[in-house]
Amino acid sequence: MRLSRYFLPVLKENPSEAQIVSHRLMLRAGMIKQQSAGIYSWLPLGFRVLRKLENIVHEEQIRAGHIPMLMPTLQSADLWRESGRYDDYGEEMLRITDRHNRDMLFGPTNEEMITDIFRSHVGSYKDLPMTLYHIQWKFRDEIRPRFGVMRGREFLMKDGYNFDLTKEDALHAYNRHLVSYLRTYERMGLQAIPMRADGGPIGGDYTHEFLVLAETGESEVFYDSAVTDLTFGDRDIDYDDVAQCQSILEEFTTKYARTDETHDAALFAEIPQDRQRTARGIEVGQIFYFGTKYSEPMGATVQGPDGKPTPVHMGSHGIGVSRLIGAIIEASHDDNGIIWPEGVTPFHVGIVNLKQGDTEADAACEALYNSFTALGLDPLYDDRKERAGGKFATMDLIGLPWRITVGPRGLKNGVVELTCRRTGTSQELPPEQAIEKVAQIYAPHRVHGL
Ligand code: P5A
């Protein structure tokens, strides 16, 4: 993308409405625009990051054997009356009446709808196990939407639902989700710690939230500092291997880590004192096992091996895709702006032309641009006739992990400058070597499509 042809409405001033750094930087970097309380337009730069996150989520879900689909945002109230949640859900549900006076709602989650789909089409235990998921906009009429996309009213969620014949199978589905989520968050450059939590309006008493530690987080958390030493890394996972998934769950959930809803002061006190931590965290996902809570009242049964109708065991599993962007920025920024982890950056590399209009500098930038594009990488080329200082400030603000600076002086010596956003260190290299280096850095971060 050439910046002269792009739409990147960066703000020079700090927007006064933003209380936390991620919200401020998303507004300043021209990623989002508020349309009304808790409802945002995703401007091109923000949209690119959102798509990157969606792609990682899809890739990891499909790797775990889960099946993508898409359900609508609007739902019929009747389905929710069947489960009993229409009245229970309260003020957070946006209720709508259509022209025929039918009660509708903007979905805050999809347990009822997926259960309806399942009961309509699946009749035998032989079709199990099955996990279906989608990535779709949700609406929750939060009483206090705040912190930008962090607590929105309209927000993007990945929500998946498993259907299993037995509790044991459903617990394997739970473990599979936990493992795939650990991988997903790490690919996004985040450490998200699974913590024992509360089922809330989704239900079930077996549930973990995934929390990214951050001072601005809305949840109070208590944990053994040893959990922060755990990393998932590049493990070979067989998602059908029950013992392997179980042992990873145990590895990541045995040490004490709980949100305030389930905090147990006596258990916490058993952790060696120098490892006891109280902190704040951003909830970027939650997994639930709730058994037959929906399948029973809604009649989602399969014919079991004994020929008898058996209600299926279910769980649901959510990732806050739009919230994650705020969480990533909270975890990765400095005074000059965002620092995107390589896995989620909106563009792989920025190209800054120090002397736009200079024949050689222009040609060198074009050549770099074409080489990156040919390699399947997305460069953002600042080809505007601006001062170098302004170009650097924009690049720092929008946070591309790597920048190549091209100027007549370097070109005389056959070099360009490659700068790392995170460390600020620069290297002078011939252009081909700079390209090679950037290509190598991104090799492990390619998303391979669905
Ligand atoms: C699991 C999937 C559920 O809704 N039903 C389907 C279950 N879980 S949840 O914990 O309530 O939500 C899943 C994740 O969505 C994000 N989230 C939000 N993001 C932005 N703004 C909000 N108002 C909001 N509410 C929930 C969180 O990341 C949460 O973990």
CSV table of N, CA and C in Angstrom, one decimal, residues 22-134:
chain,number,residue,atom,x,y,z
A,22,SER,N,-4.5,2.1,25.1
A,22,SER,CA,-4.8,1.4,23.9
A,22,SER,C,-5.9,2.2,23.2
A,23,HIS,N,-6.9,2.7,23.9
A,23,HIS,CA,-8.0,3.5,23.3
A,23,HIS,C,-7.4,4.7,22.6
A,24,ARG,N,-6.5,5.4,23.4
A,24,ARG,CA,-5.9,6.6,22.8
A,24,ARG,C,-5.1,6.3,21.5
A,25,LEU,N,-4.3,5.2,21.6
A,25,LEU,CA,-3.5,4.9,20.4
A,25,LEU,C,-4.3,4.5,19.2
A,26,MET,N,-5.4,3.7,19.5
A,26,MET,CA,-6.2,3.3,18.4
A,26,MET,C,-6.9,4.5,17.7
A,27,LEU,N,-7.3,5.5,18.5
A,27,LEU,CA,-7.9,6.7,17.9
A,27,LEU,C,-6.8,7.5,17.1
A,28,ARG,N,-5.7,7.7,17.8
A,28,ARG,CA,-4.6,8.5,17.2
A,28,ARG,C,-4.1,7.8,15.9
A,29,ALA,N,-4.0,6.5,15.9
A,29,ALA,CA,-3.4,5.8,14.7
A,29,ALA,C,-4.5,5.6,13.6
A,30,GLY,N,-5.7,6.2,13.8
A,30,GLY,CA,-6.7,6.2,12.8
A,30,GLY,C,-7.2,4.8,12.6
A,31,MET,N,-7.3,4.0,13.6
A,31,MET,CA,-7.8,2.6,13.5
A,31,MET,C,-9.3,2.5,13.6
A,32,ILE,N,-9.9,3.3,14.5
A,32,ILE,CA,-11.3,3.2,14.8
A,32,ILE,C,-11.9,4.6,14.9
A,33,LYS,N,-13.2,4.7,14.7
A,33,LYS,CA,-14.0,5.9,15.0
A,33,LYS,C,-15.2,5.5,15.7
A,34,GLN,N,-15.4,6.2,16.8
A,34,GLN,CA,-16.7,5.9,17.6
A,34,GLN,C,-17.9,6.5,16.9
A,35,GLN,N,-18.9,5.6,16.8
A,35,GLN,CA,-20.2,6.0,16.1
A,35,GLN,C,-21.3,6.4,17.2
A,36,SER,N,-21.3,5.6,18.2
A,36,SER,CA,-22.0,6.0,19.4
A,36,SER,C,-21.4,5.1,20.6
A,37,ALA,N,-21.9,5.3,21.8
A,37,ALA,CA,-21.3,4.7,22.9
A,37,ALA,C,-21.0,3.2,22.7
A,38,GLY,N,-19.8,2.8,22.7
A,38,GLY,CA,-19.5,1.4,22.6
A,38,GLY,C,-19.6,0.8,21.2
A,39,ILE,N,-19.8,1.7,20.2
A,39,ILE,CA,-20.0,1.2,18.8
A,39,ILE,C,-19.0,1.9,17.9
A,40,TYR,N,-18.2,1.1,17.2
A,40,TYR,CA,-17.1,1.7,16.4
A,40,TYR,C,-17.1,1.3,15.0
A,41,SER,N,-16.7,2.3,14.1
A,41,SER,CA,-16.3,1.9,12.7
A,41,SER,C,-14.9,1.5,12.8
A,42,TRP,N,-14.6,0.5,12.0
A,42,TRP,CA,-13.2,0.0,11.9
A,42,TRP,C,-12.6,0.6,10.6
A,43,LEU,N,-11.7,1.6,10.8
A,43,LEU,CA,-11.1,2.3,9.7
A,43,LEU,C,-10.1,1.3,9.1
A,44,PRO,N,-9.6,1.6,7.9
A,44,PRO,CA,-8.8,0.6,7.2
A,44,PRO,C,-7.6,0.0,8.0
A,45,LEU,N,-6.9,0.8,8.8
A,45,LEU,CA,-5.8,0.2,9.5
A,45,LEU,C,-6.3,-0.8,10.6
A,46,GLY,N,-7.3,-0.4,11.3
A,46,GLY,CA,-7.9,-1.2,12.4
A,46,GLY,C,-8.5,-2.5,11.8
A,47,PHE,N,-9.1,-2.3,10.6
A,47,PHE,CA,-9.8,-3.4,10.0
A,47,PHE,C,-8.7,-4.5,9.6
A,48,ARG,N,-7.6,-4.0,9.1
A,48,ARG,CA,-6.5,-5.0,8.7
A,48,ARG,C,-6.1,-5.8,9.9
A,49,VAL,N,-6.0,-5.2,11.1
A,49,VAL,CA,-5.5,-6.0,12.3
A,49,VAL,C,-6.6,-6.9,12.7
A,50,LEU,N,-7.9,-6.4,12.6
A,50,LEU,CA,-9.0,-7.3,13.0
A,50,LEU,C,-9.0,-8.6,12.1
A,51,ARG,N,-8.8,-8.4,10.8
A,51,ARG,CA,-8.7,-9.5,9.9
A,51,ARG,C,-7.6,-10.5,10.2
A,52,LYS,N,-6.4,-9.9,10.6
A,52,LYS,CA,-5.3,-10.7,11.0
A,52,LYS,C,-5.7,-11.6,12.1
A,53,LEU,N,-6.3,-11.0,13.1
A,53,LEU,CA,-6.7,-11.8,14.3
A,53,LEU,C,-7.7,-12.9,13.9
A,54,GLU,N,-8.7,-12.5,13.1
A,54,GLU,CA,-9.6,-13.5,12.7
A,54,GLU,C,-9.0,-14.7,12.0
A,55,ASN,N,-8.0,-14.3,11.1
A,55,ASN,CA,-7.3,-15.4,10.4
A,55,ASN,C,-6.6,-16.4,11.3
A,56,ILE,N,-5.9,-15.8,12.3
A,56,ILE,CA,-5.2,-16.7,13.3
A,56,ILE,C,-6.2,-17.5,14.0
A,57,VAL,N,-7.3,-16.9,14.4
A,57,VAL,CA,-8.3,-17.7,15.1
A,57,VAL,C,-8.8,-18.8,14.2
A,58,HIS,N,-9.2,-18.5,13.0
A,58,HIS,CA,-9.7,-19.6,12.1
A,58,HIS,C,-8.6,-20.7,11.9
A,59,GLU,N,-7.4,-20.3,11.7
A,59,GLU,CA,-6.4,-21.3,11.4
A,59,GLU,C,-6.2,-22.2,12.6
A,60,GLU,N,-6.2,-21.7,13.8
A,60,GLU,CA,-6.0,-22.5,15.0
A,60,GLU,C,-7.3,-23.3,15.3
A,61,GLN,N,-8.5,-22.8,15.1
A,61,GLN,CA,-9.7,-23.6,15.3
A,61,GLN,C,-9.8,-24.8,14.3
A,62,ILE,N,-9.4,-24.5,13.1
A,62,ILE,CA,-9.5,-25.6,12.1
A,62,ILE,C,-8.4,-26.6,12.4
A,63,ARG,N,-7.3,-26.2,12.9
A,63,ARG,CA,-6.2,-27.1,13.3
A,63,ARG,C,-6.7,-28.0,14.4
A,64,ALA,N,-7.6,-27.5,15.3
A,64,ALA,CA,-8.1,-28.3,16.4
A,64,ALA,C,-9.3,-29.2,16.0
A,65,GLY,N,-9.7,-29.1,14.7
A,65,GLY,CA,-10.7,-29.9,14.2
A,65,GLY,C,-12.1,-29.3,14.3
A,66,HIS,N,-12.2,-28.0,14.6
A,66,HIS,CA,-13.5,-27.4,14.7
A,66,HIS,C,-13.9,-26.8,13.4
A,67,ILE,N,-15.3,-26.7,13.2
A,67,ILE,CA,-15.8,-26.5,11.9
A,67,ILE,C,-16.4,-25.0,11.8
A,68,PRO,N,-15.9,-24.2,10.9
A,68,PRO,CA,-16.4,-22.8,10.7
A,68,PRO,C,-17.7,-22.8,10.0
A,69,MET,N,-18.5,-21.8,10.4
A,69,MET,CA,-19.8,-21.6,9.8
A,69,MET,C,-20.2,-20.1,10.1
A,70,LEU,N,-21.4,-19.7,9.8
A,70,LEU,CA,-21.8,-18.3,10.2
A,70,LEU,C,-23.3,-18.3,10.5
A,71,MET,N,-23.6,-17.8,11.7
A,71,MET,CA,-25.0,-17.5,12.1
A,71,MET,C,-25.3,-16.1,12.1
A,72,PRO,N,-26.5,-15.7,11.9
A,72,PRO,CA,-26.9,-14.3,11.8
A,72,PRO,C,-26.7,-13.5,13.2
A,73,THR,N,-26.7,-12.2,13.1
A,73,THR,CA,-26.6,-11.4,14.3
A,73,THR,C,-28.0,-11.3,14.9
A,74,LEU,N,-29.1,-11.3,14.1
A,74,LEU,CA,-30.4,-11.1,14.7
A,74,LEU,C,-31.0,-12.5,15.0
A,75,GLN,N,-31.6,-12.6,16.1
A,75,GLN,CA,-32.2,-13.9,16.5
A,75,GLN,C,-33.7,-13.7,17.0
A,76,SER,N,-34.4,-14.9,16.9
A,76,SER,CA,-35.8,-14.8,17.3
A,76,SER,C,-35.8,-15.0,18.8
A,77,ALA,N,-36.7,-14.2,19.5
A,77,ALA,CA,-36.8,-14.3,20.9
A,77,ALA,C,-37.3,-15.7,21.3
A,78,ASP,N,-38.1,-16.4,20.4
A,78,ASP,CA,-38.7,-17.6,20.8
A,78,ASP,C,-37.7,-18.7,21.2
A,79,LEU,N,-36.5,-18.7,20.5
A,79,LEU,CA,-35.5,-19.6,20.9
A,79,LEU,C,-35.0,-19.4,22.3
A,80,TRP,N,-34.9,-18.2,22.7
A,80,TRP,CA,-34.4,-17.8,24.0
A,80,TRP,C,-35.5,-18.1,25.1
A,81,ARG,N,-36.7,-18.1,24.6
A,81,ARG,CA,-37.8,-18.5,25.6
A,81,ARG,C,-37.7,-20.0,25.9
A,82,GLU,N,-37.3,-20.7,24.9
A,82,GLU,CA,-37.2,-22.2,25.1
A,82,GLU,C,-36.1,-22.5,26.2
A,83,SER,N,-35.0,-21.8,26.1
A,83,SER,CA,-34.0,-22.1,27.1
A,83,SER,C,-34.2,-21.4,28.5
A,84,GLY,N,-35.2,-20.5,28.5
A,84,GLY,CA,-35.4,-19.8,29.7
A,84,GLY,C,-34.6,-18.5,29.9
A,85,ARG,N,-33.7,-18.2,28.9
A,85,ARG,CA,-32.8,-17.1,29.1
A,85,ARG,C,-33.4,-15.8,28.6
A,86,TYR,N,-34.5,-15.8,27.9
A,86,TYR,CA,-35.1,-14.5,27.4
A,86,TYR,C,-35.3,-13.6,28.5
A,87,ASP,N,-35.9,-14.1,29.6
A,87,ASP,CA,-36.2,-13.2,30.7
A,87,ASP,C,-35.0,-13.0,31.6
A,88,ASP,N,-34.2,-14.1,31.7
A,88,ASP,CA,-33.0,-14.0,32.6
A,88,ASP,C,-32.0,-13.0,32.2
A,89,TYR,N,-31.8,-12.8,30.8
A,89,TYR,CA,-30.6,-12.1,30.4
A,89,TYR,C,-30.6,-10.6,30.8
A,90,GLY,N,-31.8,-10.1,30.9
A,90,GLY,CA,-31.9,-8.7,31.5
A,90,GLY,C,-31.6,-7.6,30.5
A,91,GLU,N,-31.2,-6.5,31.1
A,91,GLU,CA,-31.0,-5.3,30.3
A,91,GLU,C,-29.9,-5.3,29.3
A,92,GLU,N,-29.0,-6.3,29.4
A,92,GLU,CA,-27.9,-6.3,28.5
A,92,GLU,C,-28.3,-6.7,27.1
A,93,MET,N,-29.5,-7.3,27.0
A,93,MET,CA,-30.0,-7.8,25.7
A,93,MET,C,-30.7,-6.7,25.0
A,94,LEU,N,-30.3,-6.5,23.7
A,94,LEU,CA,-31.0,-5.5,22.9
A,94,LEU,C,-32.2,-6.1,22.2
A,95,ARG,N,-33.4,-5.8,22.7
A,95,ARG,CA,-34.6,-6.4,22.1
A,95,ARG,C,-35.2,-5.5,21.0
A,96,ILE,N,-35.6,-6.2,20.0
A,96,ILE,CA,-36.1,-5.5,18.8
A,96,ILE,C,-37.4,-6.1,18.4
A,97,THR,N,-38.3,-5.2,17.9
A,97,THR,CA,-39.6,-5.8,17.3
A,97,THR,C,-39.6,-5.5,15.8
A,98,ASP,N,-39.9,-6.5,15.0
A,98,ASP,CA,-40.0,-6.3,13.6
A,98,ASP,C,-41.3,-5.8,13.2
A,99,ARG,N,-41.5,-5.6,11.8
A,99,ARG,CA,-42.8,-5.0,11.4
A,99,ARG,C,-44.0,-5.8,11.6
A,100,HIS,N,-43.8,-7.1,11.8
A,100,HIS,CA,-44.9,-8.0,12.1
A,100,HIS,C,-45.1,-8.2,13.6
A,101,ASN,N,-44.4,-7.3,14.3
A,101,ASN,CA,-44.6,-7.3,15.8
A,101,ASN,C,-44.0,-8.6,16.4
A,102,ARG,N,-43.0,-9.2,15.7
A,102,ARG,CA,-42.3,-10.4,16.3
A,102,ARG,C,-41.1,-9.9,17.1
A,103,ASP,N,-41.0,-10.6,18.3
A,103,ASP,CA,-39.8,-10.2,19.1
A,103,ASP,C,-38.5,-10.8,18.6
A,104,MET,N,-37.6,-9.9,18.4
A,104,MET,CA,-36.3,-10.3,17.9
A,104,MET,C,-35.2,-9.8,18.9
A,105,LEU,N,-34.0,-10.2,18.7
A,105,LEU,CA,-33.0,-9.6,19.6
A,105,LEU,C,-31.7,-9.6,18.8
A,106,PHE,N,-30.8,-8.7,19.2
A,106,PHE,CA,-29.4,-8.8,18.6
A,106,PHE,C,-28.6,-9.7,19.4
A,107,GLY,N,-28.1,-10.8,18.9
A,107,GLY,CA,-27.5,-11.8,19.7
A,107,GLY,C,-26.3,-11.4,20.5
A,108,PRO,N,-26.4,-11.7,21.8
A,108,PRO,CA,-25.2,-11.5,22.7
A,108,PRO,C,-24.3,-12.7,22.8
A,109,THR,N,-24.8,-13.8,22.3
A,109,THR,CA,-24.1,-15.1,22.2
A,109,THR,C,-25.1,-16.1,21.5
A,110,ASN,N,-24.6,-17.3,21.2
A,110,ASN,CA,-25.4,-18.1,20.3
A,110,ASN,C,-25.7,-19.5,20.8
A,111,GLU,N,-25.7,-19.8,22.1
A,111,GLU,CA,-26.0,-21.1,22.5
A,111,GLU,C,-27.3,-21.7,22.0
A,112,GLU,N,-28.3,-20.8,22.1
A,112,GLU,CA,-29.7,-21.3,21.7
A,112,GLU,C,-29.7,-21.6,20.2
A,113,MET,N,-29.2,-20.7,19.4
A,113,MET,CA,-29.3,-20.9,18.0
A,113,MET,C,-28.5,-22.1,17.5
A,114,ILE,N,-27.3,-22.3,18.1
A,114,ILE,CA,-26.6,-23.5,17.6
A,114,ILE,C,-27.3,-24.8,18.1
A,115,THR,N,-27.9,-24.7,19.2
A,115,THR,CA,-28.6,-25.9,19.7
A,115,THR,C,-29.8,-26.2,18.8
A,116,ASP,N,-30.4,-25.2,18.3
A,116,ASP,CA,-31.5,-25.3,17.4
A,116,ASP,C,-31.0,-26.0,16.1
A,117,ILE,N,-29.9,-25.5,15.6
A,117,ILE,CA,-29.3,-26.0,14.4
A,117,ILE,C,-29.0,-27.5,14.6
A,118,PHE,N,-28.4,-27.8,15.7
A,118,PHE,CA,-28.0,-29.2,16.0
A,118,PHE,C,-29.2,-30.1,16.0
A,119,ARG,N,-30.2,-29.7,16.8
A,119,ARG,CA,-31.4,-30.6,16.9
A,119,ARG,C,-32.1,-30.8,15.6
A,120,SER,N,-32.0,-29.8,14.7
A,120,SER,CA,-32.7,-30.0,13.4
A,120,SER,C,-32.0,-31.0,12.5
A,121,HIS,N,-30.7,-31.2,12.7
A,121,HIS,CA,-29.9,-31.9,11.7
A,121,HIS,C,-29.2,-33.1,12.2
A,122,VAL,N,-29.0,-33.2,13.5
A,122,VAL,CA,-28.1,-34.3,14.0
A,122,VAL,C,-29.0,-35.2,14.8
A,123,GLY,N,-28.9,-36.5,14.5
A,123,GLY,CA,-29.8,-37.4,15.3
A,123,GLY,C,-29.1,-38.6,15.9
A,124,SER,N,-27.8,-38.8,15.5
A,124,SER,CA,-27.2,-40.1,16.0
A,124,SER,C,-25.9,-39.8,16.7
A,125,TYR,N,-25.6,-40.6,17.7
A,125,TYR,CA,-24.3,-40.4,18.4
A,125,TYR,C,-23.1,-40.6,17.4
A,126,LYS,N,-23.4,-41.3,16.3
A,126,LYS,CA,-22.3,-41.5,15.3
A,126,LYS,C,-21.8,-40.3,14.7
A,127,ASP,N,-22.6,-39.2,14.8
A,127,ASP,CA,-22.2,-37.9,14.2
A,127,ASP,C,-21.3,-37.1,15.2
A,128,LEU,N,-21.2,-37.6,16.4
A,128,LEU,CA,-20.4,-36.9,17.4
A,128,LEU,C,-19.0,-37.5,17.5
A,129,PRO,N,-18.0,-36.8,18.0
A,129,PRO,CA,-18.1,-35.4,18.5
A,129,PRO,C,-18.2,-34.4,17.4
A,130,MET,N,-18.7,-33.2,17.7
A,130,MET,CA,-18.8,-32.2,16.7
A,130,MET,C,-18.6,-30.8,17.4
A,131,THR,N,-17.7,-30.0,16.8
A,131,THR,CA,-17.6,-28.6,17.4
A,131,THR,C,-17.8,-27.6,16.2
A,132,LEU,N,-18.7,-26.8,16.3
A,132,LEU,CA,-19.0,-25.8,15.3
A,132,LEU,C,-18.7,-24.4,15.9
A,133,TYR,N,-18.2,-23.5,15.0
A,133,TYR,CA,-17.9,-22.2,15.6
A,133,TYR,C,-18.1,-21.1,14.5
A,134,HIS,N,-18.2,-19.9,14.9
A,134,HIS,CA,-18.2,-18.8,13.9
A,134,HIS,C,-17.6,-17.6,14.6
